[in-house]
């Protein structure tokens, strides 16, 4: 068979299983109200939890960064592309997020995907065992595979199972890895217990705070700060394209860990540094997040989360018990999930359907993602549309 025929056959199979994904094209900034594929829509699809992606101060900071440093970095961080804006941002990030360790230092990456590949490949290798939560983000899974370490997967958030696995392991180096807030369920990992286990077993603990940074903890310093944890074994990854509203990511840890990454992490070394203007805008974002405006946005987000939980409980489907901005509603089959997504879309609401392999088979869901940019009127619209679809589903059943 022709190579293209093989691919087309595979694509038809995706269609047959309701697994084909389609991109929407957005003509307006990421905000509560957007124009998507030419239609006015209320968006519940972004990870812009604080509603900062279109913030005028960040837009201005991006422009100012471009005026000052130009459009491109021109090179990799080790070969001429490390700008003053990157250096300043790393200092800002270490102060913002590094309270969990003495001598914190931060390293800025273009994306969270690369930061996770970097941490896992630099800290783990042959002879290491990585203990990984079964619901970890794809980038952590890929980083673990790329590291060539042995990988043991523990059932989601099951600390007894993890403890037993650590007890039974005679690996030279052990590394535990977990999301803080799980991206498709919105629940928070048992972080205090994870730190205890890491310290008891002399293991690294890598936590990915992609959905916690900016949202959780005092001044939005993240899930580790919220749990008030400290440990030299902790290595934190934070992303800057979600609540921080810009792009990029960072690793924060003891300075020695960071220096090792600079020397050895291939996903850090062999790639062009992001535009310095972006780093400049992220520094401005951190100032908003840590200040009074950040507090006000987090308070409004908490209000929206409480209301949404109540709304989802009124439907005939299964909400996941989540206290974060990620509010999943489990529908079950792919077809039913896509039908509900289409019904909401018809009402001018954009709520993405999440299907395997992102979530386990049979647990396809809507992922309602809240932002401080949403208003109560936006939630009223979501409520009306969901309850109407719920009544229709019950009548059809
Ligand atoms: C989004 C996300 C990433 C990847 O971050 P990017 O900056 O988008 O590449 C990593 N981990 C988790 C848990 C995420 O949700």
Short mmCIF file of C-alpha atoms and ligand atoms in Angstrom, two decimals:
data_model
loop_
_atom_site.label_atom_id
_atom_site.label_comp_id
_atom_site.label_asym_id
_atom_site.label_seq_id
_atom_site.Cartn_x
_atom_site.Cartn_y
_atom_site.Cartn_z
CA UNK A 1 0.00 0.00 0.00
CA UNK A 2 1.14 3.53 -0.75
CA UNK A 3 2.51 5.36 2.30
CA UNK A 4 -0.15 8.04 2.04
CA UNK A 5 -2.91 5.42 1.80
CA UNK A 6 -1.73 3.95 5.09
CA UNK A 7 -1.99 7.32 6.82
CA UNK A 8 -5.38 8.03 5.29
CA UNK A 9 -6.63 4.66 6.49
CA UNK A 10 -5.42 5.49 10.02
CA UNK A 11 -7.12 8.89 9.91
CA UNK A 12 -10.39 7.24 8.86
CA UNK A 13 -10.07 4.96 11.90
CA UNK A 14 -9.74 8.03 14.12
CA UNK A 15 -12.95 9.37 12.58
CA UNK A 16 -14.72 6.07 13.12
CA UNK A 17 -13.84 6.15 16.83
CA UNK A 18 -14.72 9.80 17.37
CA UNK A 19 -11.03 10.56 17.96
CA UNK A 20 -10.26 13.02 15.17
CA UNK A 21 -9.22 16.38 16.62
CA UNK A 22 -9.93 19.66 14.92
CA UNK A 23 -8.28 22.99 15.56
CA UNK A 24 -10.28 26.16 16.00
CA UNK A 25 -8.88 29.40 14.69
CA UNK A 26 -9.17 32.42 16.93
CA UNK A 27 -9.24 35.94 15.56
CA UNK A 28 -9.19 37.82 18.86
CA UNK A 29 -6.96 37.78 21.96
CA UNK A 30 -7.41 34.97 24.47
CA UNK A 31 -10.15 36.30 26.74
CA UNK A 32 -13.56 35.30 28.11
CA UNK A 33 -15.22 36.50 24.90
CA UNK A 34 -13.52 35.57 21.67
CA UNK A 35 -14.19 35.19 17.98
CA UNK A 36 -13.57 31.55 17.15
CA UNK A 37 -13.90 30.32 13.57
CA UNK A 38 -15.67 33.59 12.84
CA UNK A 39 -18.24 33.23 15.64
CA UNK A 40 -18.68 35.14 18.89
CA UNK A 41 -17.99 32.68 21.67
CA UNK A 42 -17.52 32.51 25.41
CA UNK A 43 -14.33 30.53 25.86
CA UNK A 44 -13.94 27.87 28.54
CA UNK A 45 -11.00 26.27 26.80
CA UNK A 46 -7.93 28.27 27.79
CA UNK A 47 -5.50 27.80 30.65
CA UNK A 48 -5.39 31.57 31.11
CA UNK A 49 -6.64 31.13 34.67
CA UNK A 50 -6.03 34.69 35.83
CA UNK A 51 -7.18 36.28 32.58
CA UNK A 52 -3.77 37.87 31.97
CA UNK A 53 -3.10 36.74 28.38
CA UNK A 54 -4.54 39.94 26.91
CA UNK A 55 -3.67 42.25 29.82
CA UNK A 56 -2.67 45.72 28.53
CA UNK A 57 0.34 45.88 30.86
CA UNK A 58 1.68 42.61 29.49
CA UNK A 59 1.07 43.68 25.90
CA UNK A 60 2.97 46.89 26.68
CA UNK A 61 5.79 44.96 28.35
CA UNK A 62 6.11 42.70 25.30
CA UNK A 63 6.39 45.75 23.05
CA UNK A 64 8.87 47.41 25.39
CA UNK A 65 10.94 44.21 25.49
CA UNK A 66 11.01 44.10 21.69
CA UNK A 67 12.08 47.76 21.51
CA UNK A 68 14.86 47.13 24.00
CA UNK A 69 16.10 43.69 22.97
CA UNK A 70 14.82 43.14 19.41
CA UNK A 71 12.63 40.41 17.99
CA UNK A 72 14.80 37.32 18.31
CA UNK A 73 17.43 36.06 20.74
CA UNK A 74 19.78 35.00 17.96
CA UNK A 75 21.14 31.87 19.59
CA UNK A 76 21.01 29.21 22.25
CA UNK A 77 21.52 30.20 25.88
CA UNK A 78 25.07 28.81 26.00
CA UNK A 79 26.06 30.32 22.64
CA UNK A 80 25.16 33.96 22.62
CA UNK A 81 21.36 33.98 23.03
CA UNK A 82 21.11 34.57 26.79
CA UNK A 83 19.78 38.09 27.16
CA UNK A 84 19.63 40.41 30.16
CA UNK A 85 15.84 39.90 30.03
CA UNK A 86 16.29 36.12 30.49
CA UNK A 87 18.78 36.64 33.32
CA UNK A 88 16.51 39.11 35.09
CA UNK A 89 13.49 36.81 34.73
CA UNK A 90 15.44 33.89 36.22
CA UNK A 91 16.30 36.03 39.26
CA UNK A 92 12.65 37.08 39.55
CA UNK A 93 11.45 33.48 39.31
CA UNK A 94 13.87 32.22 41.96
CA UNK A 95 12.56 34.83 44.38
CA UNK A 96 8.93 34.25 43.39
CA UNK A 97 8.84 30.45 43.52
CA UNK A 98 12.00 29.31 45.31
CA UNK A 99 10.90 29.60 48.95
CA UNK A 100 10.98 25.81 49.35
CA UNK A 101 14.77 25.50 49.25
CA UNK A 102 17.89 27.30 50.52
CA UNK A 103 19.87 28.91 47.70
CA UNK A 104 17.13 28.71 45.06
CA UNK A 105 17.88 29.32 41.42
CA UNK A 106 15.62 29.19 38.38
CA UNK A 107 16.21 28.29 34.74
CA UNK A 108 13.92 29.63 32.02
CA UNK A 109 12.78 27.43 29.11
CA UNK A 110 10.80 28.15 25.93
CA UNK A 111 8.11 25.60 26.88
CA UNK A 112 7.03 23.41 29.75
CA UNK A 113 7.29 20.38 27.52
CA UNK A 114 11.01 21.03 27.12
CA UNK A 115 11.51 21.88 30.80
CA UNK A 116 10.11 18.48 31.75
CA UNK A 117 12.26 16.65 29.20
CA UNK A 118 15.25 18.57 30.53
CA UNK A 119 14.73 17.83 34.22
CA UNK A 120 14.03 14.16 33.79
CA UNK A 121 16.84 13.46 31.32
CA UNK A 122 19.38 15.43 33.38
CA UNK A 123 18.49 13.94 36.78
CA UNK A 124 17.64 10.37 35.69
CA UNK A 125 19.44 7.90 33.45
CA UNK A 126 20.37 4.23 33.32
CA UNK A 127 20.48 2.95 36.91
CA UNK A 128 17.76 5.39 38.00
CA UNK A 129 14.19 4.37 38.72
CA UNK A 130 11.49 6.97 38.07
CA UNK A 131 8.28 6.59 40.08
CA UNK A 132 5.52 8.26 38.13
CA UNK A 133 1.86 8.99 38.92
CA UNK A 134 -0.45 7.25 36.44
CA UNK A 135 -2.15 10.54 35.49
CA UNK A 136 1.01 12.58 34.91
CA UNK A 137 1.17 14.96 31.96
CA UNK A 138 2.40 13.61 28.62
CA UNK A 139 5.58 15.71 28.80
CA UNK A 140 6.60 13.97 32.05
CA UNK A 141 5.89 10.59 30.48
CA UNK A 142 7.99 11.48 27.44
CA UNK A 143 10.81 12.87 29.60
CA UNK A 144 10.89 9.67 31.65
CA UNK A 145 11.06 7.56 28.47
CA UNK A 146 13.78 9.72 26.96
CA UNK A 147 15.89 9.43 30.13
CA UNK A 148 16.28 5.63 29.69
CA UNK A 149 15.63 5.16 33.40
CA UNK A 150 13.45 2.30 34.62
CA UNK A 151 9.91 3.57 35.03
CA UNK A 152 7.45 2.42 37.67
CA UNK A 153 3.95 3.83 37.46
CA UNK A 154 1.97 4.09 40.69
CA UNK A 155 -1.83 4.32 40.76
CA UNK A 156 -3.02 7.92 40.79
CA UNK A 157 -2.15 9.66 44.10
CA UNK A 158 -1.82 6.28 45.87
CA UNK A 159 0.85 6.98 48.49
CA UNK A 160 0.70 3.46 50.01
CA UNK A 161 1.46 1.95 46.61
CA UNK A 162 4.27 4.44 46.02
CA UNK A 163 5.73 3.77 49.45
CA UNK A 164 5.73 0.00 48.81
CA UNK A 165 7.41 0.49 45.42
CA UNK A 166 10.12 2.69 46.96
CA UNK A 167 10.69 0.12 49.74
CA UNK A 168 11.10 -2.67 47.19
CA UNK A 169 13.46 -0.72 44.92
CA UNK A 170 17.25 -1.02 45.04
CA UNK A 171 17.84 1.59 42.34
CA UNK A 172 20.99 3.68 42.72
CA UNK A 173 19.04 6.90 42.14
CA UNK A 174 15.33 7.32 42.73
CA UNK A 175 13.16 10.06 41.34
CA UNK A 176 9.48 10.60 42.10
CA UNK A 177 7.55 12.70 39.62
CA UNK A 178 4.05 14.12 39.84
CA UNK A 179 1.82 16.90 38.57
CA UNK A 180 0.71 19.16 41.45
CA UNK A 181 -2.72 19.95 39.97
CA UNK A 182 -3.67 17.19 37.53
CA UNK A 183 -4.46 18.77 34.21
CA UNK A 184 -7.52 16.75 33.19
CA UNK A 185 -9.02 16.16 36.67
CA UNK A 186 -8.13 19.31 38.57
CA UNK A 187 -7.30 17.45 41.80
CA UNK A 188 -4.14 18.25 43.79
CA UNK A 189 -1.42 15.66 44.54
CA UNK A 190 -0.74 14.73 48.20
CA UNK A 191 2.34 16.92 48.20
CA UNK A 192 3.23 16.75 51.91
CA UNK A 193 3.26 12.95 51.80
CA UNK A 194 5.29 13.00 48.57
CA UNK A 195 7.95 15.15 50.26
CA UNK A 196 8.03 12.80 53.26
CA UNK A 197 8.51 9.77 51.03
CA UNK A 198 11.19 11.50 48.95
CA UNK A 199 13.15 12.44 52.07
CA UNK A 200 12.73 9.00 53.68
CA UNK A 201 14.05 7.28 50.54
CA UNK A 202 16.64 9.84 49.46
CA UNK A 203 14.73 10.39 46.21
CA UNK A 204 14.37 13.45 44.04
CA UNK A 205 10.85 14.81 43.95
CA UNK A 206 10.03 16.58 40.69
CA UNK A 207 6.67 18.36 40.74
CA UNK A 208 5.04 19.98 37.74
CA UNK A 209 3.06 23.02 38.91
CA UNK A 210 1.75 24.00 35.46
CA UNK A 211 -1.79 24.46 36.79
CA UNK A 212 -0.92 25.69 40.28
CA UNK A 213 1.49 28.53 39.63
CA UNK A 214 -0.21 31.90 39.80
CA UNK A 215 -3.41 30.36 41.14
CA UNK A 216 -2.50 28.54 44.36
CA UNK A 217 -0.55 29.65 47.39
CA UNK A 218 0.13 33.05 48.93
CA UNK A 219 0.64 35.61 46.13
CA UNK A 220 0.10 32.80 43.62
CA UNK A 221 3.47 31.25 44.39
CA UNK A 222 2.12 27.81 43.59
CA UNK A 223 1.10 24.50 45.12
CA UNK A 224 4.33 23.97 47.08
CA UNK A 225 3.98 27.35 48.75
CA UNK A 226 0.31 26.65 49.46
CA UNK A 227 1.28 23.43 51.27
CA UNK A 228 4.16 25.34 52.97
CA UNK A 229 6.70 22.63 52.07
CA UNK A 230 10.47 22.90 52.15
CA UNK A 231 12.99 20.34 50.97
CA UNK A 232 16.34 20.22 49.20
CA UNK A 233 15.02 17.17 47.34
CA UNK A 234 12.31 19.20 45.65
CA UNK A 235 12.60 20.28 42.04
CA UNK A 236 9.73 22.41 40.77
CA UNK A 237 8.66 22.98 37.21
CA UNK A 238 6.34 25.90 36.54
CA UNK A 239 4.88 27.00 33.24
CA UNK A 240 4.35 30.58 32.15
CA UNK A 241 1.86 30.17 29.31
CA UNK A 242 -1.05 29.33 31.60
CA UNK A 243 -1.92 31.54 34.58
CA UNK A 244 1.06 33.79 33.82
CA UNK A 245 -0.52 34.52 30.44
CA UNK A 246 2.63 34.67 28.31
CA UNK A 247 4.76 31.63 27.39
CA UNK A 248 7.70 29.58 28.50
CA UNK A 249 8.44 27.64 31.66
CA UNK A 250 11.05 27.30 34.36
CA UNK A 251 12.70 24.84 36.66
CA UNK A 252 13.35 26.05 40.19
CA UNK A 253 15.54 24.12 42.63
CA UNK A 254 18.72 24.34 44.67
CA UNK A 255 21.37 26.23 42.69
CA UNK A 256 23.44 23.05 42.29
CA UNK A 257 20.59 21.28 40.52
CA UNK A 258 20.16 24.21 38.16
CA UNK A 259 23.88 24.39 37.40
CA UNK A 260 23.76 20.68 36.48
CA UNK A 261 20.87 21.36 34.10
CA UNK A 262 22.80 24.19 32.44
CA UNK A 263 25.72 21.81 31.88
CA UNK A 264 23.85 18.69 30.88
CA UNK A 265 20.18 19.15 29.92
CA UNK A 266 20.06 18.69 26.16
CA UNK A 267 16.57 20.22 25.76
CA UNK A 268 18.03 23.36 27.35
CA UNK A 269 21.32 23.43 25.50
CA UNK A 270 20.42 22.54 21.92
CA UNK A 271 17.66 25.00 21.19
CA UNK A 272 17.42 28.70 20.42
CA UNK A 273 16.56 30.89 23.40
CA UNK A 274 13.06 32.35 23.22
CA UNK A 275 12.64 35.98 22.29
CA UNK A 276 13.94 38.19 25.12
CA UNK A 277 10.79 40.30 24.78
CA UNK A 278 8.77 37.31 25.97
CA UNK A 279 10.95 37.00 29.07
CA UNK A 280 10.55 40.71 29.70
CA UNK A 281 6.74 40.31 29.55
CA UNK A 282 6.84 37.34 31.94
CA UNK A 283 8.68 39.47 34.51
CA UNK A 284 5.85 42.01 34.25
CA UNK A 285 3.33 39.21 34.68
CA UNK A 286 5.02 38.04 37.90
CA UNK A 287 4.65 41.53 39.35
CA UNK A 288 0.91 41.50 38.65
CA UNK A 289 0.48 37.96 39.98
CA UNK A 290 2.29 38.72 43.25
CA UNK A 291 0.51 42.02 43.81
CA UNK A 292 -2.94 43.22 44.83
CA UNK A 293 -4.38 42.75 41.37
CA UNK A 294 -3.27 39.10 41.48
CA UNK A 295 -5.02 38.68 44.85
CA UNK A 296 -8.22 40.20 43.46
CA UNK A 297 -8.12 37.97 40.39
CA UNK A 298 -7.54 34.85 42.52
CA UNK A 299 -10.47 35.81 44.78
CA UNK A 300 -12.78 36.21 41.77
CA UNK A 301 -11.56 32.90 40.35
CA UNK A 302 -12.32 31.15 43.66
CA UNK A 303 -15.86 32.55 43.50
CA UNK A 304 -16.30 31.25 39.94
CA UNK A 305 -14.97 27.83 40.96
CA UNK A 306 -17.50 27.55 43.78
CA UNK A 307 -20.38 28.50 41.48
CA UNK A 308 -19.28 26.14 38.73
CA UNK A 309 -19.09 23.19 41.12
CA UNK A 310 -22.69 23.84 42.12
CA UNK A 311 -23.75 24.14 38.46
CA UNK A 312 -22.11 20.86 37.45
CA UNK A 313 -23.74 18.98 40.34
CA UNK A 314 -27.16 19.91 38.90
CA UNK A 315 -26.49 18.09 35.61
CA UNK A 316 -27.05 14.39 34.93
CA UNK A 317 -23.32 13.83 34.34
CA UNK A 318 -20.40 13.20 36.69
CA UNK A 319 -18.34 16.20 37.78
CA UNK A 320 -14.86 15.44 39.10
CA UNK A 321 -14.38 16.74 42.63
CA UNK A 322 -12.05 19.62 41.87
CA UNK A 323 -11.35 22.77 43.88
CA UNK A 324 -9.24 24.29 41.10
CA UNK A 325 -9.92 26.19 37.89
CA UNK A 326 -10.02 22.90 35.98
CA UNK A 327 -13.62 21.66 36.29
CA UNK A 328 -14.14 18.40 34.41
CA UNK A 329 -17.54 16.91 33.66
CA UNK A 330 -17.21 13.22 32.82
CA UNK A 331 -19.66 12.11 30.12
CA UNK A 332 -18.25 8.68 29.21
CA UNK A 333 -18.30 7.85 25.51
CA UNK A 334 -16.55 9.90 22.84
CA UNK A 335 -19.74 10.34 20.82
CA UNK A 336 -21.82 11.60 23.75
CA UNK A 337 -19.03 13.98 24.75
CA UNK A 338 -18.73 15.36 21.22
CA UNK A 339 -22.52 15.75 21.01
CA UNK A 340 -22.55 17.79 24.22
CA UNK A 341 -19.64 19.88 23.02
CA UNK A 342 -21.59 20.59 19.82
CA UNK A 343 -24.75 21.51 21.76
CA UNK A 344 -22.80 24.02 23.84
CA UNK A 345 -21.06 25.34 20.75
CA UNK A 346 -24.45 25.95 19.23
CA UNK A 347 -25.24 28.14 22.23
CA UNK A 348 -22.05 30.14 21.69
CA UNK A 349 -19.96 28.37 24.33
CA UNK A 350 -16.60 26.83 23.65
CA UNK A 351 -15.96 23.96 26.07
CA UNK A 352 -13.52 21.37 24.73
CA UNK A 353 -14.17 17.64 24.72
CA UNK A 354 -11.22 15.67 26.09
CA UNK A 355 -10.87 12.14 24.78
CA UNK A 356 -8.38 9.26 24.91
CA UNK A 357 -5.43 9.07 24.91
CA UNK A 358 -5.46 12.28 26.97
CA UNK A 359 -7.83 10.58 29.45
CA UNK A 360 -8.61 6.87 30.03
CA UNK A 361 -11.04 5.15 27.64
CA UNK A 362 -14.65 5.53 28.78
CA UNK A 363 -13.98 8.73 30.75
CA UNK A 364 -14.26 11.27 27.95
CA UNK A 365 -15.24 14.58 29.39
CA UNK A 366 -15.80 18.26 28.96
CA UNK A 367 -12.98 20.23 30.49
CA UNK A 368 -14.40 23.51 31.71
CA UNK A 369 -11.54 25.82 32.30
CA UNK A 370 -12.28 28.93 34.35
CA UNK A 371 -10.55 32.26 34.15
CA UNK A 372 -10.70 35.38 36.29
CA UNK A 373 -11.76 37.05 33.03
CA UNK A 374 -15.13 35.28 33.24
CA UNK A 375 -18.11 37.12 34.69
CA UNK A 376 -21.10 35.78 36.55
CA UNK A 377 -23.14 36.43 33.40
CA UNK A 378 -20.79 34.08 31.51
CA UNK A 379 -21.47 31.36 34.08
CA UNK A 380 -25.22 32.00 33.78
CA UNK A 381 -24.92 31.24 30.07
CA UNK A 382 -22.95 28.06 30.80
CA UNK A 383 -25.53 27.01 33.38
CA UNK A 384 -28.51 27.55 31.05
CA UNK A 385 -26.90 25.64 28.23
CA UNK A 386 -25.71 22.72 30.38
CA UNK A 387 -29.02 22.25 32.19
CA UNK A 388 -30.91 22.32 28.87
CA UNK A 389 -28.58 19.67 27.42
CA UNK A 390 -28.87 17.64 30.62
CA UNK A 391 -32.68 17.62 30.46
CA UNK A 392 -32.50 16.63 26.78
CA UNK A 393 -30.12 13.77 27.61
CA UNK A 394 -32.42 12.51 30.37
CA UNK A 395 -35.46 12.64 28.07
CA UNK A 396 -33.55 10.84 25.35
CA UNK A 397 -32.42 8.09 27.74
C1 LIG B 1 0.72 22.55 29.75
C2 LIG B 1 1.50 21.60 30.57
C3 LIG B 1 2.85 21.37 30.31
C4 LIG B 1 3.55 21.92 29.09
O1 LIG B 1 3.78 23.26 29.21
P1 LIG B 1 3.95 24.13 27.88
O2 LIG B 1 4.60 25.37 28.32
O3 LIG B 1 2.57 24.31 27.35
O4 LIG B 1 4.80 23.32 26.94
C5 LIG B 1 3.55 20.58 31.18
N1 LIG B 1 2.95 19.99 32.23
C6 LIG B 1 1.63 20.15 32.49
C7 LIG B 1 1.03 19.48 33.67
C8 LIG B 1 0.87 20.95 31.65
O5 LIG B 1 -0.42 21.08 31.87
#
